[in-house]
CSV table of C-alpha atoms in Angstrom, one decimal:
chain,number,residue,atom,x,y,z
A,158,MET,CA,115.8,74.7,129.1
A,159,SER,CA,115.0,71.8,127.2
A,160,ALA,CA,113.1,72.7,123.6
A,161,ARG,CA,110.1,74.0,124.6
A,162,ILE,CA,107.8,72.7,121.7
A,163,ALA,CA,104.6,71.0,121.3
A,164,THR,CA,102.1,69.8,118.7
A,165,VAL,CA,98.1,69.2,119.8
A,166,SER,CA,95.2,68.1,117.4
A,167,ARG,CA,91.6,68.7,118.2
A,168,ASP,CA,88.8,66.7,116.0
A,169,THR,CA,85.3,67.5,116.4
A,170,ASN,CA,82.2,67.3,114.6
A,171,GLU,CA,82.6,71.0,113.7
A,172,THR,CA,86.3,71.7,113.5
A,173,GLN,CA,89.7,69.7,112.7
A,174,ILE,CA,92.6,71.5,114.0
A,175,LYS,CA,96.3,70.8,114.3
A,176,VAL,CA,98.5,73.2,115.7
A,177,SER,CA,102.5,73.2,116.7
A,178,VAL,CA,104.4,75.8,118.6
A,179,ASN,CA,108.0,76.3,118.9
A,180,LEU,CA,108.4,79.0,122.2
A,181,ASP,CA,111.8,79.6,121.2
A,182,GLY,CA,111.4,79.9,117.3
A,183,GLU,CA,111.8,82.8,114.9
A,184,GLY,CA,108.6,84.1,114.4
A,185,ARG,CA,107.7,82.2,111.6
A,186,LEU,CA,104.0,81.2,110.7
A,187,SER,CA,102.6,78.8,108.6
A,188,CYS,CA,98.9,79.1,108.6
A,189,GLN,CA,95.6,77.8,107.0
A,190,THR,CA,92.6,78.4,108.6
A,191,GLY,CA,90.2,79.6,106.0
A,192,VAL,CA,89.4,82.8,107.9
A,193,PRO,CA,92.1,85.3,105.9
A,194,PHE,CA,91.9,88.0,109.0
A,195,LEU,CA,92.9,85.6,111.9
A,196,ASP,CA,95.5,84.4,109.4
A,197,HIS,CA,96.8,88.0,109.5
A,198,MET,CA,96.6,88.2,113.2
A,199,LEU,CA,98.3,85.0,114.0
A,200,ASP,CA,100.9,86.1,111.7
A,201,GLN,CA,101.3,89.6,114.3
A,202,VAL,CA,101.7,87.0,117.3
A,203,ALA,CA,104.5,84.7,115.7
A,204,ARG,CA,106.5,87.6,114.4
A,205,HIS,CA,105.7,89.6,117.6
A,206,GLY,CA,106.0,87.1,119.8
A,207,MET,CA,109.1,85.4,118.1
A,208,ILE,CA,107.1,82.2,118.3
A,209,ASP,CA,107.0,79.5,115.5
A,210,LEU,CA,103.6,78.5,114.5
A,211,ASP,CA,102.0,75.8,112.4
A,212,ILE,CA,98.5,75.5,112.0
A,213,ASN,CA,96.2,73.3,110.0
A,214,ALA,CA,92.3,74.2,110.4
A,215,THR,CA,89.3,73.0,108.4
A,216,GLY,CA,85.6,73.9,110.1
A,217,ASP,CA,82.2,74.3,109.3
A,218,LEU,CA,82.9,78.1,107.9
A,219,HIS,CA,79.5,77.5,105.5
A,220,ILE,CA,77.9,78.2,109.1
A,221,ASP,CA,80.1,80.6,110.3
A,222,ASP,CA,83.5,81.5,111.6
A,223,HIS,CA,82.6,80.7,115.0
A,224,HIS,CA,83.4,77.2,115.9
A,225,THR,CA,86.8,77.4,114.0
A,226,VAL,CA,88.2,80.7,115.8
A,227,GLU,CA,86.9,79.6,119.3
A,228,ASP,CA,88.4,76.0,118.4
A,229,LEU,CA,91.6,77.5,117.6
A,230,GLY,CA,92.0,79.5,120.6
A,231,ILE,CA,91.3,76.4,122.5
A,232,THR,CA,94.2,74.2,120.8
A,233,LEU,CA,96.7,76.8,120.4
A,234,GLY,CA,96.0,77.3,124.2
A,235,GLN,CA,96.6,73.7,124.8
A,236,ALA,CA,99.7,73.6,123.0
A,237,PHE,CA,101.2,77.0,125.0
A,238,PHE,CA,100.4,75.0,128.0
A,239,LYS,CA,102.2,71.9,126.8
A,240,ALA,CA,105.0,73.3,125.5
A,241,ILE,CA,105.2,75.6,128.3
A,242,GLY,CA,105.9,72.7,131.1
A,243,ASP,CA,106.6,73.1,134.0
A,244,LYS,CA,107.4,77.1,134.2
A,245,ARG,CA,110.8,76.9,136.0
A,246,GLY,CA,113.2,79.6,135.0
A,247,ILE,CA,110.5,81.7,133.0
A,248,TYR,CA,109.4,85.5,133.3
A,249,ARG,CA,106.3,84.4,133.9
A,250,TYR,CA,104.4,87.9,133.6
A,251,GLY,CA,104.4,89.9,130.3
A,252,HIS,CA,102.9,93.2,129.0
A,253,ALA,CA,103.0,95.3,126.1
A,254,TYR,CA,101.4,98.5,124.8
A,255,VAL,CA,101.6,98.6,120.9
A,256,PRO,CA,100.3,101.5,118.7
A,257,LEU,CA,99.2,101.9,115.5
A,258,ASP,CA,98.2,105.0,114.0
A,259,GLU,CA,95.3,106.1,116.0
A,260,ALA,CA,95.0,102.7,117.7
A,261,LEU,CA,96.6,102.2,120.9
A,262,SER,CA,96.1,98.7,123.0
A,263,ARG,CA,97.9,97.1,126.2
A,264,VAL,CA,97.9,93.7,126.9
A,265,VAL,CA,99.2,91.6,130.3
A,266,ILE,CA,99.6,88.1,131.1
A,267,ASP,CA,100.1,85.8,133.9
A,268,PHE,CA,101.1,82.0,133.3
A,269,SER,CA,99.7,81.6,137.0
A,270,GLY,CA,97.7,78.4,136.5
A,271,ARG,CA,94.6,80.7,136.9
A,272,PRO,CA,92.6,80.8,133.6
A,273,GLY,CA,91.0,84.4,133.6
A,274,LEU,CA,90.1,86.5,130.6
A,275,PHE,CA,89.4,90.5,131.4
A,276,MET,CA,88.7,92.1,127.9
A,277,ASN,CA,87.8,95.7,127.6
A,278,VAL,CA,87.6,96.4,123.9
A,279,GLU,CA,84.6,98.2,122.0
A,280,PHE,CA,85.2,97.9,118.6
A,281,THR,CA,84.1,100.2,115.9
A,282,ARG,CA,82.7,98.0,113.7
A,283,ASP,CA,80.5,94.4,114.0
A,284,ASN,CA,83.0,93.0,110.8
A,285,ILE,CA,86.4,93.3,109.9
A,286,GLY,CA,86.1,91.7,106.4
A,287,SER,CA,83.9,88.4,107.2
A,288,LEU,CA,85.1,88.2,110.6
A,289,ASP,CA,83.0,88.9,113.4
A,290,THR,CA,84.4,90.9,116.0
A,291,GLN,CA,82.9,89.2,119.0
A,292,LEU,CA,84.7,86.1,117.8
A,293,PHE,CA,87.8,87.8,119.3
A,294,TRP,CA,86.6,87.1,122.8
A,295,GLU,CA,85.6,83.7,121.8
A,296,PHE,CA,89.5,83.2,120.9
A,297,PHE,CA,91.2,84.8,123.6
A,298,GLN,CA,88.8,82.7,126.1
A,299,GLY,CA,89.4,79.4,124.3
A,300,PHE,CA,93.3,80.2,124.8
A,301,VAL,CA,93.2,81.3,128.6
A,302,ASN,CA,91.2,78.5,129.7
A,303,HIS,CA,93.4,75.9,128.1
A,304,ALA,CA,96.6,77.8,128.8
A,305,ARG,CA,95.8,78.5,132.1
A,306,VAL,CA,96.6,81.8,132.2
A,307,THR,CA,95.1,85.1,133.2
A,308,LEU,CA,94.9,87.7,130.3
A,309,HIS,CA,93.9,91.5,130.5
A,310,ILE,CA,93.5,93.2,127.4
A,311,ASP,CA,92.8,96.8,127.3
A,312,ASN,CA,92.3,98.7,123.6
A,313,ILE,CA,93.1,102.3,124.9
A,314,LYS,CA,91.7,104.2,121.9
A,315,GLY,CA,91.2,103.7,118.2
A,316,PHE,CA,88.6,104.4,115.7
A,317,ASN,CA,89.6,102.1,112.9
A,318,ALA,CA,88.4,98.4,114.0
A,319,HIS,CA,91.2,96.9,111.8
A,320,HIS,CA,93.8,98.8,113.9
A,321,GLN,CA,92.1,98.0,116.9
A,322,ALA,CA,92.8,94.2,116.4
A,323,GLU,CA,95.8,94.7,115.0
A,324,THR,CA,97.6,96.5,118.1
A,325,ILE,CA,95.7,93.8,120.2
A,326,PHE,CA,97.4,90.6,118.5
A,327,LYS,CA,100.7,92.8,118.1
A,328,ALA,CA,100.6,93.3,121.8
A,329,PHE,CA,99.5,89.5,122.6
A,330,GLY,CA,102.7,88.3,120.9
A,331,ARG,CA,104.9,90.8,122.6
A,332,ALA,CA,103.6,89.9,125.9
A,333,LEU,CA,103.8,86.0,125.3
A,334,ARG,CA,107.3,86.9,124.2
A,335,MET,CA,108.5,88.5,127.5
A,336,ALA,CA,106.1,86.0,129.9
A,337,VAL,CA,107.9,82.8,128.3
A,338,ALA,CA,111.7,84.1,128.3
A,339,GLU,CA,114.1,82.9,130.2
A,340,ASP,CA,115.2,84.6,133.2
A,341,PRO,CA,118.6,84.2,134.1
A,342,ARG,CA,118.2,85.1,137.7
A,343,MET,CA,115.5,82.4,137.8
A,344,ALA,CA,117.0,79.4,136.5
A,345,GLY,CA,115.5,76.3,137.7
A,346,GLN,CA,113.5,78.0,140.3
A,347,MET,CA,109.9,78.3,140.4
A,348,PRO,CA,108.5,82.0,139.6
A,349,SER,CA,106.1,81.8,142.6
A,350,THR,CA,106.2,81.8,146.3
A,351,LYS,CA,103.6,78.7,146.5
A,352,GLY,CA,106.8,76.4,144.8
A,353,SER,CA,104.2,75.6,141.9
A,354,LEU,CA,102.2,77.0,139.0
Protein backbone atom coordinates (compact mmCIF):
# COMPACT_ATOMS: atom_id res chain seq x y z
CA MET A 1 0.00 0.00 0.00
CA SER A 2 1.38 3.42 -0.92
CA ALA A 3 1.89 6.16 1.65
CA ARG A 4 -1.44 7.29 3.04
CA ILE A 5 -0.62 10.90 3.74
CA ALA A 6 -2.66 14.01 2.94
CA THR A 7 -2.68 17.73 3.62
CA VAL A 8 -5.79 19.88 3.32
CA SER A 9 -6.31 23.59 3.91
CA ARG A 10 -9.56 25.44 4.56
CA ASP A 11 -9.62 29.22 4.41
CA THR A 12 -12.83 31.13 5.16
CA ASN A 13 -13.80 34.48 6.64
CA GLU A 14 -14.19 32.66 9.98
CA THR A 15 -11.29 30.21 10.11
CA GLN A 16 -7.94 29.35 8.54
CA ILE A 17 -7.11 25.68 9.04
CA LYS A 18 -4.42 23.35 7.74
CA VAL A 19 -4.48 19.63 8.57
CA SER A 20 -1.92 16.98 7.63
CA VAL A 21 -2.56 13.31 8.38
CA ASN A 22 -0.46 10.16 8.13
CA LEU A 23 -2.71 7.14 8.60
CA ASP A 24 0.33 4.91 9.16
CA GLY A 25 2.00 7.14 11.70
CA GLU A 26 3.31 6.74 15.22
CA GLY A 27 0.58 8.55 17.13
CA ARG A 28 2.20 11.99 17.06
CA LEU A 29 0.30 15.25 17.35
CA SER A 30 1.38 18.78 16.56
CA CYS A 31 -1.63 20.93 17.26
CA GLN A 32 -2.54 24.56 17.79
CA THR A 33 -6.25 25.33 17.63
CA GLY A 34 -6.68 27.94 20.34
CA VAL A 35 -9.18 25.60 22.03
CA PRO A 36 -7.16 23.79 24.74
CA PHE A 37 -9.61 21.00 25.54
CA LEU A 38 -10.04 20.21 21.84
CA ASP A 39 -6.25 19.93 21.53
CA HIS A 40 -6.33 17.44 24.42
CA MET A 41 -9.01 15.38 22.65
CA LEU A 42 -7.13 15.41 19.33
CA ASP A 43 -4.10 14.10 21.19
CA GLN A 44 -6.22 11.10 22.21
CA VAL A 45 -7.20 10.48 18.57
CA ALA A 46 -3.59 10.61 17.38
CA ARG A 47 -2.17 8.48 20.18
CA HIS A 48 -4.82 5.78 20.24
CA GLY A 49 -5.31 5.82 16.46
CA MET A 50 -1.56 5.62 15.77
CA ILE A 51 -2.18 8.45 13.33
CA ASP A 52 0.16 11.41 12.95
CA LEU A 53 -1.72 14.72 12.96
CA ASP A 54 -0.31 18.16 12.24
CA ILE A 55 -2.98 20.79 12.81
CA ASN A 56 -2.86 24.56 12.67
CA ALA A 57 -6.07 26.47 13.16
CA THR A 58 -6.93 30.09 13.74
CA GLY A 59 -10.49 31.26 14.02
CA ASP A 60 -12.88 33.84 15.38
CA LEU A 61 -12.53 32.67 18.96
CA HIS A 62 -13.46 36.16 20.12
CA ILE A 63 -17.00 35.19 19.08
CA ASP A 64 -16.91 31.61 20.38
CA ASP A 65 -15.35 28.23 19.58
CA HIS A 66 -18.09 27.07 17.22
CA HIS A 67 -16.59 27.88 13.82
CA THR A 68 -13.13 26.62 14.75
CA VAL A 69 -14.40 23.30 16.12
CA GLU A 70 -16.84 22.67 13.25
CA ASP A 71 -14.39 23.66 10.51
CA LEU A 72 -11.67 21.53 12.05
CA GLY A 73 -13.99 18.51 11.86
CA ILE A 74 -14.64 19.33 8.20
CA THR A 75 -10.96 19.74 7.34
CA LEU A 76 -9.92 16.61 9.24
CA GLY A 77 -12.61 14.66 7.40
CA GLN A 78 -11.36 15.95 4.05
CA ALA A 79 -7.81 14.93 4.94
CA PHE A 80 -8.92 11.42 5.89
CA PHE A 81 -10.92 11.07 2.69
CA LYS A 82 -7.91 12.10 0.63
CA ALA A 83 -5.43 9.92 2.55
CA ILE A 84 -7.53 6.73 2.53
CA GLY A 85 -7.63 6.60 -1.27
CA ASP A 86 -9.86 4.02 -2.93
CA LYS A 87 -10.04 1.92 0.29
CA ARG A 88 -8.73 -1.26 -1.29
CA GLY A 89 -7.23 -3.63 1.22
CA ILE A 90 -8.47 -1.96 4.41
CA TYR A 91 -10.62 -3.51 7.12
CA ARG A 92 -13.23 -0.76 6.50
CA TYR A 93 -15.02 -1.31 9.83
CA GLY A 94 -13.69 -0.37 13.24
CA HIS A 95 -15.06 -0.36 16.76
CA ALA A 96 -13.86 0.24 20.29
CA TYR A 97 -15.13 0.32 23.85
CA VAL A 98 -13.06 2.59 26.10
CA PRO A 99 -13.49 3.11 29.86
CA LEU A 100 -12.10 5.89 32.02
CA ASP A 101 -12.99 5.40 35.65
CA GLU A 102 -16.82 5.59 35.81
CA ALA A 103 -17.27 6.50 32.13
CA LEU A 104 -17.60 4.06 29.24
CA SER A 105 -18.09 4.85 25.56
CA ARG A 106 -18.47 2.84 22.38
CA VAL A 107 -17.58 4.09 18.90
CA VAL A 108 -18.24 2.17 15.66
CA ILE A 109 -17.14 3.44 12.24
CA ASP A 110 -17.64 2.31 8.66
CA PHE A 111 -15.69 3.81 5.76
CA SER A 112 -18.80 3.22 3.69
CA GLY A 113 -18.80 6.32 1.49
CA ARG A 114 -22.17 7.18 3.08
CA PRO A 115 -22.05 10.00 5.62
CA GLY A 116 -24.07 9.44 8.77
CA LEU A 117 -23.64 10.45 12.40
CA PHE A 118 -25.60 8.72 15.14
CA MET A 119 -24.51 10.18 18.46
CA ASN A 120 -26.16 9.18 21.72
CA VAL A 121 -24.41 11.24 24.39
CA GLU A 122 -25.89 13.19 27.28
CA PHE A 123 -23.09 15.24 28.76
CA THR A 124 -23.52 15.93 32.45
CA ARG A 125 -22.21 19.49 32.05
CA ASP A 126 -22.75 22.13 29.40
CA ASN A 127 -19.08 23.10 29.29
CA ILE A 128 -15.72 21.43 29.82
CA GLY A 129 -13.40 24.26 30.59
CA SER A 130 -14.54 26.90 28.12
CA LEU A 131 -15.67 24.40 25.47
CA ASP A 132 -19.41 23.98 24.90
CA THR A 133 -20.14 20.24 24.88
CA GLN A 134 -22.67 20.75 22.04
CA LEU A 135 -19.70 21.44 19.78
CA PHE A 136 -18.55 17.82 19.90
CA TRP A 137 -21.58 16.97 17.73
CA GLU A 138 -20.58 19.74 15.31
CA PHE A 139 -17.02 18.37 15.14
CA PHE A 140 -18.11 14.83 14.39
CA GLN A 141 -20.82 15.97 11.94
CA GLY A 142 -18.21 17.88 9.98
CA PHE A 143 -15.91 14.87 10.03
CA VAL A 144 -18.44 12.29 8.81
CA ASN A 145 -19.79 14.53 6.05
CA HIS A 146 -16.35 15.03 4.56
CA ALA A 147 -14.64 11.72 5.36
CA ARG A 148 -17.84 10.06 4.06
CA VAL A 149 -18.12 7.60 6.90
CA THR A 150 -20.91 6.23 9.03
CA LEU A 151 -20.15 6.88 12.70
CA HIS A 152 -22.01 5.66 15.78
CA ILE A 153 -21.03 7.18 19.13
CA ASP A 154 -22.59 6.02 22.39
CA ASN A 155 -21.64 7.13 25.86
CA ILE A 156 -22.91 4.16 27.82
CA LYS A 157 -22.25 5.57 31.28
CA GLY A 158 -20.44 8.35 33.07
CA PHE A 159 -21.06 11.35 35.31
CA ASN A 160 -17.82 13.27 34.82
CA ALA A 161 -18.12 15.21 31.56
CA HIS A 162 -14.34 15.27 31.03
CA HIS A 163 -14.28 11.48 31.32
CA GLN A 164 -17.28 11.16 28.98
CA ALA A 165 -15.53 13.20 26.29
CA GLU A 166 -12.18 11.52 26.74
CA THR A 167 -13.63 8.01 26.40
CA ILE A 168 -15.40 9.11 23.20
CA PHE A 169 -12.27 10.50 21.58
CA LYS A 170 -10.06 7.60 22.69
CA ALA A 171 -12.61 5.14 21.30
CA PHE A 172 -12.83 7.20 18.10
CA GLY A 173 -9.06 6.92 17.68
CA ARG A 174 -9.11 3.17 18.34
CA ALA A 175 -11.98 2.61 15.91
CA LEU A 176 -10.19 4.63 13.22
CA ARG A 177 -7.03 2.61 13.76
CA MET A 178 -8.91 -0.65 13.24
CA ALA A 179 -10.89 0.53 10.21
CA VAL A 180 -7.99 1.98 8.20
CA ALA A 181 -5.58 -0.87 8.97
CA GLU A 182 -4.40 -3.07 6.13
CA ASP A 183 -6.19 -6.43 6.03
CA PRO A 184 -3.72 -9.01 4.70
CA ARG A 185 -6.56 -11.24 3.50
CA MET A 186 -8.17 -8.35 1.63
CA ALA A 187 -4.97 -7.16 -0.08
CA GLY A 188 -5.79 -5.28 -3.25
CA GLN A 189 -9.49 -6.03 -2.92
CA MET A 190 -12.40 -3.69 -2.31
CA PRO A 191 -14.05 -4.45 1.04
CA SER A 192 -17.54 -4.36 -0.49
CA THR A 193 -19.65 -6.67 -2.62
CA LYS A 194 -20.54 -3.61 -4.73
CA GLY A 195 -16.95 -3.30 -5.91
CA SER A 196 -16.63 0.33 -4.84
CA LEU A 197 -17.04 2.51 -1.77
